[in-house]
mmCIF file of C-alpha atoms in Angstrom:
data_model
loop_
_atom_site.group_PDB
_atom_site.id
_atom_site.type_symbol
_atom_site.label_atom_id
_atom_site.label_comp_id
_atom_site.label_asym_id
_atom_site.label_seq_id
_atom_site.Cartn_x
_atom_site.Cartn_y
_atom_site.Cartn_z
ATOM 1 C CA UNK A 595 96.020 -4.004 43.378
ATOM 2 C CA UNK A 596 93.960 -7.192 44.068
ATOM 3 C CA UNK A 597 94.389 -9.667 46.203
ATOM 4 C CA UNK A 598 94.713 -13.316 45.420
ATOM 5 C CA UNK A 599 90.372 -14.929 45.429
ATOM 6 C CA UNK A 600 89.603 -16.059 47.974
ATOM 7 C CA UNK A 601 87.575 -19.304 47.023
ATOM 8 C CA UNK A 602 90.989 -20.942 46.560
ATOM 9 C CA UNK A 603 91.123 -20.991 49.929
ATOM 10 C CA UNK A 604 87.691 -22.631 50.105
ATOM 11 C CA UNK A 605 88.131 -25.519 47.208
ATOM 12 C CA UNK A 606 89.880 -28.072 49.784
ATOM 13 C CA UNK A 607 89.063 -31.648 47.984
ATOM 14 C CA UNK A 608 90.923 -33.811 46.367
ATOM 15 C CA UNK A 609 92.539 -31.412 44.619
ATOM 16 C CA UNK A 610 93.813 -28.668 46.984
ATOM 17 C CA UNK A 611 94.979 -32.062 48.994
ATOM 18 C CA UNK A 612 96.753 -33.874 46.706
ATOM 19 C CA UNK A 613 98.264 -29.975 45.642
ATOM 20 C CA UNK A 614 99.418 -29.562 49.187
ATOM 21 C CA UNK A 615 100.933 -33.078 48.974
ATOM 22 C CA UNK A 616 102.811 -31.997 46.047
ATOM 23 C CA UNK A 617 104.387 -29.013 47.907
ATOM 24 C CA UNK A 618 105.663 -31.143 50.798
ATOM 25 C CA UNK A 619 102.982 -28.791 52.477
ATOM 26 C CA UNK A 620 100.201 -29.366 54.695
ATOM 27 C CA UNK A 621 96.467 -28.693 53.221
ATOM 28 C CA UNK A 622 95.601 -26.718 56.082
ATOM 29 C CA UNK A 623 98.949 -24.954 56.484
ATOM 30 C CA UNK A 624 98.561 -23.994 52.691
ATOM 31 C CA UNK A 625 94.830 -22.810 53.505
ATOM 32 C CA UNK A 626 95.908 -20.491 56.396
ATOM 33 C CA UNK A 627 98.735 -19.324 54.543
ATOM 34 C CA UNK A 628 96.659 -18.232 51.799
ATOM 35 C CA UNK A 629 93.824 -16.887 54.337
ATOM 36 C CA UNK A 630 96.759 -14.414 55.481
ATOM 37 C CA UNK A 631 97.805 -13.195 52.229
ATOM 38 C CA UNK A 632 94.647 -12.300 51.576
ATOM 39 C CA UNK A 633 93.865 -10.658 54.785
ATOM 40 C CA UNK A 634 97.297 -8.884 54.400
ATOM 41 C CA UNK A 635 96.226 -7.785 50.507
ATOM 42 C CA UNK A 636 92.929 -6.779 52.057
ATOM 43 C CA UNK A 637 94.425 -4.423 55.008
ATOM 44 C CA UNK A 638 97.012 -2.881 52.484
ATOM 45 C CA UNK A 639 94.282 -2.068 49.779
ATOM 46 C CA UNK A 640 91.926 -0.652 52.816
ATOM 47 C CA UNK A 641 95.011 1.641 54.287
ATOM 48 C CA UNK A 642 95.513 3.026 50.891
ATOM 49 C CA UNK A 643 91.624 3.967 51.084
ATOM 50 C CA UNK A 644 91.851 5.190 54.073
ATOM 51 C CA UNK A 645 94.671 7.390 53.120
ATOM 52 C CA UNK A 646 93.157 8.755 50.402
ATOM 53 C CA UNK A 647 89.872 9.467 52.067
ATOM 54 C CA UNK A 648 89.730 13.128 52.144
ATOM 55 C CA UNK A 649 88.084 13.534 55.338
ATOM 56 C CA UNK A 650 91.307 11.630 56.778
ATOM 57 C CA UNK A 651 93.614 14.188 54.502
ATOM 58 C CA UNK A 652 91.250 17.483 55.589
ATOM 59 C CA UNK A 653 91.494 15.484 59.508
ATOM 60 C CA UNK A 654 95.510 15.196 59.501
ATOM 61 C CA UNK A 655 95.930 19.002 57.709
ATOM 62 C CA UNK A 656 93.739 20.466 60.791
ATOM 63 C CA UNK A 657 95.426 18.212 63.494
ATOM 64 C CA UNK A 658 98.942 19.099 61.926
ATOM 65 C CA UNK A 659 97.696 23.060 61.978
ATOM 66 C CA UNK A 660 96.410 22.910 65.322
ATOM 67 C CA UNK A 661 98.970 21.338 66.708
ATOM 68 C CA UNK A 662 101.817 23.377 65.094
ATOM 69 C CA UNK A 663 99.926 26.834 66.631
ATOM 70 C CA UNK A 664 100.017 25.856 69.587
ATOM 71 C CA UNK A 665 103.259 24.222 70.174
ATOM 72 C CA UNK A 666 104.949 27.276 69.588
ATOM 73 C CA UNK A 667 103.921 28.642 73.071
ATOM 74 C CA UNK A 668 103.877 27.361 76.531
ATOM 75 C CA UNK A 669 100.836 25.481 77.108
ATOM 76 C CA UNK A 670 98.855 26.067 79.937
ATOM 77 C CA UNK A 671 95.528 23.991 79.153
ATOM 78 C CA UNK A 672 96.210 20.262 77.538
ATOM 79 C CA UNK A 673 92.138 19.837 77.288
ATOM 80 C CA UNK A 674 92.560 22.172 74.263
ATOM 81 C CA UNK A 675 95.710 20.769 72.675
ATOM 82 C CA UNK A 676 94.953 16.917 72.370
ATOM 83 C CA UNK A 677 91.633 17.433 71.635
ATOM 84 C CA UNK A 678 92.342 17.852 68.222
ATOM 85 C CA UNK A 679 93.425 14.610 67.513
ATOM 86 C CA UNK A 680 91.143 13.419 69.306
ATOM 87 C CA UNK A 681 88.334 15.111 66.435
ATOM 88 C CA UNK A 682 90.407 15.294 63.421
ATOM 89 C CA UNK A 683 91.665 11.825 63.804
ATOM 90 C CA UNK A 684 89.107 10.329 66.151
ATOM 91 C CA UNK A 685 86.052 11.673 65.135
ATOM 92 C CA UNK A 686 86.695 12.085 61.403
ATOM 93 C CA UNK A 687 87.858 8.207 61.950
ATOM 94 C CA UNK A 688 84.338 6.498 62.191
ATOM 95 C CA UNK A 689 82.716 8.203 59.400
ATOM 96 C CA UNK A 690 85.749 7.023 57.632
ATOM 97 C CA UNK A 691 85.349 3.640 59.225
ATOM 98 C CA UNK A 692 81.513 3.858 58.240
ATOM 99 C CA UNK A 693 82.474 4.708 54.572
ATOM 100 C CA UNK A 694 84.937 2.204 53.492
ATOM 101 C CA UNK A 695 83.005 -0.492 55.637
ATOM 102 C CA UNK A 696 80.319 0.416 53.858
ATOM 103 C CA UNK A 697 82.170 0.471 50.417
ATOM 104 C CA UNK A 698 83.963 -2.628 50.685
ATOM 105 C CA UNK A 699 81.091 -5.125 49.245
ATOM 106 C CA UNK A 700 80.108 -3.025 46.456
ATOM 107 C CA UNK A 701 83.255 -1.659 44.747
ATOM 108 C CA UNK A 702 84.752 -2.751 41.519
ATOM 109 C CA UNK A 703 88.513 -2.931 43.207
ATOM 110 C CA UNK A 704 87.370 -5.886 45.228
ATOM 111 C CA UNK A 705 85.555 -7.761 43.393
ATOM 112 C CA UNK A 706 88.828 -10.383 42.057
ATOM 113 C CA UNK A 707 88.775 -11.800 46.306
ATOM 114 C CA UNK A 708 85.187 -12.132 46.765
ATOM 115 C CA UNK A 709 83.465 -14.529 48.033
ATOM 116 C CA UNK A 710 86.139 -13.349 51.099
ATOM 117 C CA UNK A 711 84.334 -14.114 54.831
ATOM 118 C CA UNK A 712 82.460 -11.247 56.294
ATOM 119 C CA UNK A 713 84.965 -11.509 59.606
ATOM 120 C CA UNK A 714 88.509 -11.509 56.995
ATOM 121 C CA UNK A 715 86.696 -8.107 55.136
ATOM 122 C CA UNK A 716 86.337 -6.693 58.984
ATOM 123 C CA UNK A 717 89.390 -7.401 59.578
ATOM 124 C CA UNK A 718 91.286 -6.122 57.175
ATOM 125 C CA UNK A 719 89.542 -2.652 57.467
ATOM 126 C CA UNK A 720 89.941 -2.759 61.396
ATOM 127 C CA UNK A 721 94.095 -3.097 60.420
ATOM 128 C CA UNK A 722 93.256 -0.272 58.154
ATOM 129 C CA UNK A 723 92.778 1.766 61.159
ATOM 130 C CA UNK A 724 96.544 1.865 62.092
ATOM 131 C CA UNK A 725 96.798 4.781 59.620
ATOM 132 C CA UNK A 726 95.614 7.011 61.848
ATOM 133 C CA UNK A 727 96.789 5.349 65.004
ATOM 134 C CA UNK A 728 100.160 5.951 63.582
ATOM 135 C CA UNK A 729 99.328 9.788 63.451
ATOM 136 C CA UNK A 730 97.906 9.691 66.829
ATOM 137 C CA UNK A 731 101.427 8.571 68.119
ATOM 138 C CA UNK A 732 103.271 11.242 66.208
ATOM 139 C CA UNK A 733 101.233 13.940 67.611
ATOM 140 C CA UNK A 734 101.683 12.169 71.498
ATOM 141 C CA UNK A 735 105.642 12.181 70.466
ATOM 142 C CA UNK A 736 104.955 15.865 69.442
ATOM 143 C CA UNK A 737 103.868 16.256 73.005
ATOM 144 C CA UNK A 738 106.740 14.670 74.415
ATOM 145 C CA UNK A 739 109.440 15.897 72.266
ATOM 146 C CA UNK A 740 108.911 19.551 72.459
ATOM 147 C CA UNK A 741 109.158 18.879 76.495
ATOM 148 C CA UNK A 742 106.019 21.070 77.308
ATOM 149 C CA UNK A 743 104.644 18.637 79.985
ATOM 150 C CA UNK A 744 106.402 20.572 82.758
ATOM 151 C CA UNK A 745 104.636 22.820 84.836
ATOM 152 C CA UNK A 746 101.415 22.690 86.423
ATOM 153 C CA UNK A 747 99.202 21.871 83.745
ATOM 154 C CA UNK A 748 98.888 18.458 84.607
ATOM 155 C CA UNK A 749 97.992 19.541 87.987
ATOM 156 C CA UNK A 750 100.030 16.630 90.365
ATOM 157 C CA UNK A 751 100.289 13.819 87.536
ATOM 158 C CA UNK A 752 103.887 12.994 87.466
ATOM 159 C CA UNK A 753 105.541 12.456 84.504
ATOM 160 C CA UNK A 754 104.194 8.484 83.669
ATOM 161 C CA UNK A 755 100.643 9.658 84.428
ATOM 162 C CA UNK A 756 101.025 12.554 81.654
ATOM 163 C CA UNK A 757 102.265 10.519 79.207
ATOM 164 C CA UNK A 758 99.498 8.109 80.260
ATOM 165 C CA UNK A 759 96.995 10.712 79.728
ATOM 166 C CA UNK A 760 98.172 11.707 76.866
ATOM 167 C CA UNK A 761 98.304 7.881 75.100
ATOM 168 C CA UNK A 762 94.555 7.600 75.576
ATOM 169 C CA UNK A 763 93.610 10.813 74.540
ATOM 170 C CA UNK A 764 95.748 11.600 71.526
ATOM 171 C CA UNK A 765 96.534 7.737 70.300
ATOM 172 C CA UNK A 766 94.256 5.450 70.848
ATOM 173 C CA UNK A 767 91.234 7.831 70.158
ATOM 174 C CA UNK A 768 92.740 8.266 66.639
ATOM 175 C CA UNK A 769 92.336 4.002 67.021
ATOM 176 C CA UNK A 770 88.775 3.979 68.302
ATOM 177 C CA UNK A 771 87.208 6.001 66.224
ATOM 178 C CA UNK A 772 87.160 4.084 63.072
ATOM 179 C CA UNK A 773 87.049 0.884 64.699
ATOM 180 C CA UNK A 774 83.850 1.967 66.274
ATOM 181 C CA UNK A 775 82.727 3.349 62.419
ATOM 182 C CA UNK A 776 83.839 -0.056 61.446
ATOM 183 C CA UNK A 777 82.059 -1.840 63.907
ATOM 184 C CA UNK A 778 78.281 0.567 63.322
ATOM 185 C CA UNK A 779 78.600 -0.145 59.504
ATOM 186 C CA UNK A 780 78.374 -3.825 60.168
ATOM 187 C CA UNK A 781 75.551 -3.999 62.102
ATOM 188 C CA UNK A 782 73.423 -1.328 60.691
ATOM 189 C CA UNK A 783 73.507 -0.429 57.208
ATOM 190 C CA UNK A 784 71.602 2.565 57.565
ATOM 191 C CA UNK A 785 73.292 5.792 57.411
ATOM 192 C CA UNK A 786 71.108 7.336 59.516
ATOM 193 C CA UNK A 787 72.538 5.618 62.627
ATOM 194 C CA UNK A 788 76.310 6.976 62.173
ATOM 195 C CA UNK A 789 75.285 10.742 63.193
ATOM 196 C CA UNK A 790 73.172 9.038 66.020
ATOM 197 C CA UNK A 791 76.151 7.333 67.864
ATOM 198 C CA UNK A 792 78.606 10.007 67.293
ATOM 199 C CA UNK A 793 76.064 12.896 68.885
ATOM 200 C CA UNK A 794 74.649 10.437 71.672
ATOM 201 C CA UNK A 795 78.433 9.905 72.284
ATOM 202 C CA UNK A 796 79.469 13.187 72.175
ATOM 203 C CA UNK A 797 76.409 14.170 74.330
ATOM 204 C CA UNK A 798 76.857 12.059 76.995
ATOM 205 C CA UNK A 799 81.060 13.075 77.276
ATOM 206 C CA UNK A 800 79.785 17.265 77.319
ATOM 207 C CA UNK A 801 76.986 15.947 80.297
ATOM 208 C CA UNK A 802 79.373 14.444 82.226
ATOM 209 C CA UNK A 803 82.966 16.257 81.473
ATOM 210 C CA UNK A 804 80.120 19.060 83.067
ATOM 211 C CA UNK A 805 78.966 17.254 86.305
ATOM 212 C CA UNK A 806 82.687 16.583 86.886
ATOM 213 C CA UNK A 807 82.868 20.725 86.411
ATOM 214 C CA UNK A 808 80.359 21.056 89.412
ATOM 215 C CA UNK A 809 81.030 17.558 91.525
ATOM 216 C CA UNK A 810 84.920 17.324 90.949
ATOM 217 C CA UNK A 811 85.024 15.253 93.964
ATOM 218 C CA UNK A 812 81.857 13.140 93.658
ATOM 219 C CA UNK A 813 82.808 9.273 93.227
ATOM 220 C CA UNK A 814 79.397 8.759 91.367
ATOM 221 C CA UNK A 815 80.327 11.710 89.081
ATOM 222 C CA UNK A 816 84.153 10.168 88.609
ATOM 223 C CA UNK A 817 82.120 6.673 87.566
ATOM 224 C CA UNK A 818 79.802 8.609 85.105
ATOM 225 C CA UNK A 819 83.034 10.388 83.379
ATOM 226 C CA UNK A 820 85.448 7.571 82.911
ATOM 227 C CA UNK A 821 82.078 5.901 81.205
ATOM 228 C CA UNK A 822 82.880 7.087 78.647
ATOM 229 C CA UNK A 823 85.496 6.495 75.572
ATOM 230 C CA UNK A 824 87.370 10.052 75.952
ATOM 231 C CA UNK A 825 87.699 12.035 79.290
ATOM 232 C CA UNK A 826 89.489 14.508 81.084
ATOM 233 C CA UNK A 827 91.271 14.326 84.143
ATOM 234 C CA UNK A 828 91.770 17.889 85.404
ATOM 235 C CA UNK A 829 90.622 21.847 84.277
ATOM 236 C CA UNK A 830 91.353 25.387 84.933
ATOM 237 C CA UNK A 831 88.695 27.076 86.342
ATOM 238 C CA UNK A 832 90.808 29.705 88.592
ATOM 239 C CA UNK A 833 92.416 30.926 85.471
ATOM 240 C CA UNK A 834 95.841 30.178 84.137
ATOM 241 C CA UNK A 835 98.214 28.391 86.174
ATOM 242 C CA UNK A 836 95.192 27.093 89.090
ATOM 243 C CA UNK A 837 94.477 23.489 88.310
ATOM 244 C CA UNK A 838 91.937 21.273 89.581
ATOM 245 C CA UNK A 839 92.719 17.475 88.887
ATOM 246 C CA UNK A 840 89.918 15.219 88.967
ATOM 247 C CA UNK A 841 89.332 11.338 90.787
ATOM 248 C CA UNK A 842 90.310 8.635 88.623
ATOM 249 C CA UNK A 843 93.294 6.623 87.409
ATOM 250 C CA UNK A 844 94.797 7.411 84.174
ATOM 251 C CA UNK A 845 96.548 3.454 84.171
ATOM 252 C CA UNK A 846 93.293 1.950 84.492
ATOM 253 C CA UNK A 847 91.231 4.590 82.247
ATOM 254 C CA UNK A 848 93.547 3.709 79.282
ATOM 255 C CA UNK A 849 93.134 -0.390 80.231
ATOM 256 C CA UNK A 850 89.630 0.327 79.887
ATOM 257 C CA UNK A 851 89.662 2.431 76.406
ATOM 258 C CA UNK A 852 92.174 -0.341 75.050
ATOM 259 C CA UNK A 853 89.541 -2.956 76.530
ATOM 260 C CA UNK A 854 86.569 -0.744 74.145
ATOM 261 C CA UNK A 855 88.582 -0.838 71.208
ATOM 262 C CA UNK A 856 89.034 -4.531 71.536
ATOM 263 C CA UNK A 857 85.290 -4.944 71.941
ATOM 264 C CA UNK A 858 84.627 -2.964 69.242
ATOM 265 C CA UNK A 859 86.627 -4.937 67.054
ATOM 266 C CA UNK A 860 85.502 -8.281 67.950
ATOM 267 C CA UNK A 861 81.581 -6.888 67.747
ATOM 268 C CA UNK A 862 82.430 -5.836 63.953
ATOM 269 C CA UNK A 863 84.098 -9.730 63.724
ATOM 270 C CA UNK A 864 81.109 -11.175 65.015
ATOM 271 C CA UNK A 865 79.225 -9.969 61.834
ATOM 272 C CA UNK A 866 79.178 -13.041 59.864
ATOM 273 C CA UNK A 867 81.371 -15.231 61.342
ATOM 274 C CA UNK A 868 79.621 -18.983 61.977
ATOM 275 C CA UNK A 869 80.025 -21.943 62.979
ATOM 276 C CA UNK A 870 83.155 -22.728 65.482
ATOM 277 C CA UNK A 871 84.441 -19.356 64.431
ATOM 278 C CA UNK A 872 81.816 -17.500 65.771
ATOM 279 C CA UNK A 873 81.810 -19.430 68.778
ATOM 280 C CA UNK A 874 84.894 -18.599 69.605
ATOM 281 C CA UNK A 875 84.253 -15.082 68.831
ATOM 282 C CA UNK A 876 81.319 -14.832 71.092
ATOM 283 C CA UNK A 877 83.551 -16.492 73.885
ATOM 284 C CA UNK A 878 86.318 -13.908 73.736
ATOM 285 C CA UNK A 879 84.215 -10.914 73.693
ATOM 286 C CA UNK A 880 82.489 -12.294 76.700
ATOM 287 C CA UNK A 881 85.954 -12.458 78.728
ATOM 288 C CA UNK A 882 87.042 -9.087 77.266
ATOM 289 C CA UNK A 883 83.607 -7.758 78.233
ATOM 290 C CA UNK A 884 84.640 -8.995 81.990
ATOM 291 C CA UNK A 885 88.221 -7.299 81.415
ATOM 292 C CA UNK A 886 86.915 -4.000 80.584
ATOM 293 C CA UNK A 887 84.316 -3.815 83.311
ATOM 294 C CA UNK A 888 87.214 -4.819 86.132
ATOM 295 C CA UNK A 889 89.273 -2.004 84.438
ATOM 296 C CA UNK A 890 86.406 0.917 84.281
ATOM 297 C CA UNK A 891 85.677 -0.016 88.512
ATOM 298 C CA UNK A 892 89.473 0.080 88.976
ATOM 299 C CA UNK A 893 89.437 3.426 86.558
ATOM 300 C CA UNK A 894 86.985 5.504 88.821
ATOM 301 C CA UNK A 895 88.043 4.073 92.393
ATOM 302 C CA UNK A 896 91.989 4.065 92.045
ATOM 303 C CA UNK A 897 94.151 6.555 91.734
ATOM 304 C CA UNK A 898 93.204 10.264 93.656
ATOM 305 C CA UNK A 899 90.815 9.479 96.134
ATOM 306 C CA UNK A 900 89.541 13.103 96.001
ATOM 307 C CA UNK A 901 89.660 15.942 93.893
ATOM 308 C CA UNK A 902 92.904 18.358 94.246
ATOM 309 C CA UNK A 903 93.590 21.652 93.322
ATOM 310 C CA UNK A 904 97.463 23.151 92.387
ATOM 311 C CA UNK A 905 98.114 26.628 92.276
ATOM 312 C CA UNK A 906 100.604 28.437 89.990
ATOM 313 C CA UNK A 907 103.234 28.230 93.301
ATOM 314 C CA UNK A 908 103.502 24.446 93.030
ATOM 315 C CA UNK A 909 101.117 24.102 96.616
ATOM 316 C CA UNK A 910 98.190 22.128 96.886
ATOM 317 C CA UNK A 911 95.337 21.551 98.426
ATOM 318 C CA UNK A 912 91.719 19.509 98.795
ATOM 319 C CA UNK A 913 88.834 20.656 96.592
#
């Protein structure tokens, strides 16, 4: 499939004018028209890569596995369960991401819209990302569906704050991962760097998923965990059925991952764009930049104001 080229966007003069003056049409309505069917040709060619990546089929088989096995019981401990789409979708997500951003200028397949903008390309492979976005909601439905929230797993999240949970973990990690591939692939061509973010990412979530371990009820310790693009919110370290849920407000945590994957995007835009474009670019990341640093404060210093612990007979009590 190609996509109509792109420099017939681009040929404006007296031609494309008097062409759009024809059609009863606008130049610039015309132009933007055919900017969008090429984006749209662009993001439909790049979800049909990522579909057939086979890291993304080998991701979904392991997530679908996973998820299936454990299902079938009563859960007791959600950190295991929606950590594997989290990984599998997530994870596997930017070096997918990486790849096909990475792929894009070079193939063969692409070669009938080029000279396509740098920011239309990013674009189109950020709406690629969907794919597994769209898997990352089945798997949260999963959750919902086979009605094994209740209990005291989620220590005392009510209902909205477990499906709130749940959202950031399971669906928009399967989003931010390949966005944040996406976004590393622009910006550094090197492949070198891709294992770099994901272990210095992955690093920093084990360092401080295990202060929150020790210091459940430290504020500075909440801060350092929600800093983070993934994080828990409770564990069971009396055994099964004895929960300990953590500071921190699942609302605002998933504000602030939404607000990183909207960063991430416009970081991978920014790669290219110039002129008024990139202007405008720079200007909204600097107000989502604000956005997301309002919603990590209100993350770590709303909701629980210290750390609680449930037992198995529904009773609570400080940490």
């Amino acid at each position: 499939m190609t996509a109509p080229a792109a420099d017939t966007v681009d040929r404006g003069g007296t031609g494309g004018e008097w062409a759009g003056r024809r059609e009863g049409t606008p130049y610039g309505a015309s132009r933007r028209s055919t900017s969008v069917r090429v984006l749209a040709a662009l993001a439909w060619l790049e979800a049909r890569r990522y579909v057939s990546n086979p890291l993304f089929v080998v991701g979904l088989a392991l997530t679908g596995l996973m998820m299936y096995s454990t299902l079938r019981h009563p859960i007791s401990d959600l950190n295991g369960l929606h950590s594997a789409p989290a990984m599998f979708l997530g994870v596997f997500g930017i070096a997918i991401g990486f790849r096909l951003s990475q792929a894009l200028d070079r193939t063969a397949e692409t070669l009938a819209v080029t000279p396509t903008p740098a920011p239309v390309r990013t674009a189109a492979m950020s709406l690629a990302a969907l794919v597994p976005f769209v898997f990352g909601v089945g798997s949260l439905l999963a959750l919902v569906v086979m009605e094994r929230l209740r209990g005291p797993a989620f220590g005392v999240f009510g209902p909205a704050d477990q499906v709130t949970i749940l959202a950031g973990q399971v669906a928009v990690s399967a989003l931010g991962g390949p966005l944040l591939g996406i976004a590393v692939a622009r910006w550094a061509r090197t492949l070198w760097v891709l294992p770099v973010v994901v272990v210095a990412i992955g690093v920093w979530i084990f360092v401080v998923t295990g202060l929150a371990y020790a210091y459940p009820g430290s504020l500075l310790v909440a801060a350092l965990r929600l800093f983070a693009p993934y994080a828990y919110f409770f564990d069971s370290p009396g055994g099964e059925g004895q929960v300990t849920t953590w500071r921190g407000s699942p609302e605002y945590f998933l504000g602030w991952q939404l607000a990183l994957c909207g960063l991430t995007f416009l970081t991978g835009l920014v790669r290219g764009a110039t002129g008024p474009a990139r202007r405008r670019l720079l200007g909204a990341l600097g107000v989502l930049l604000l956005t997301a640093a309002a919603l990590f404060i209100l993350a770590f210093t709303g909701g629980l104001g210290h750390a609680l612990v449930t037992y198995p007979d529904g009773h609570t009590r400080p940490w």
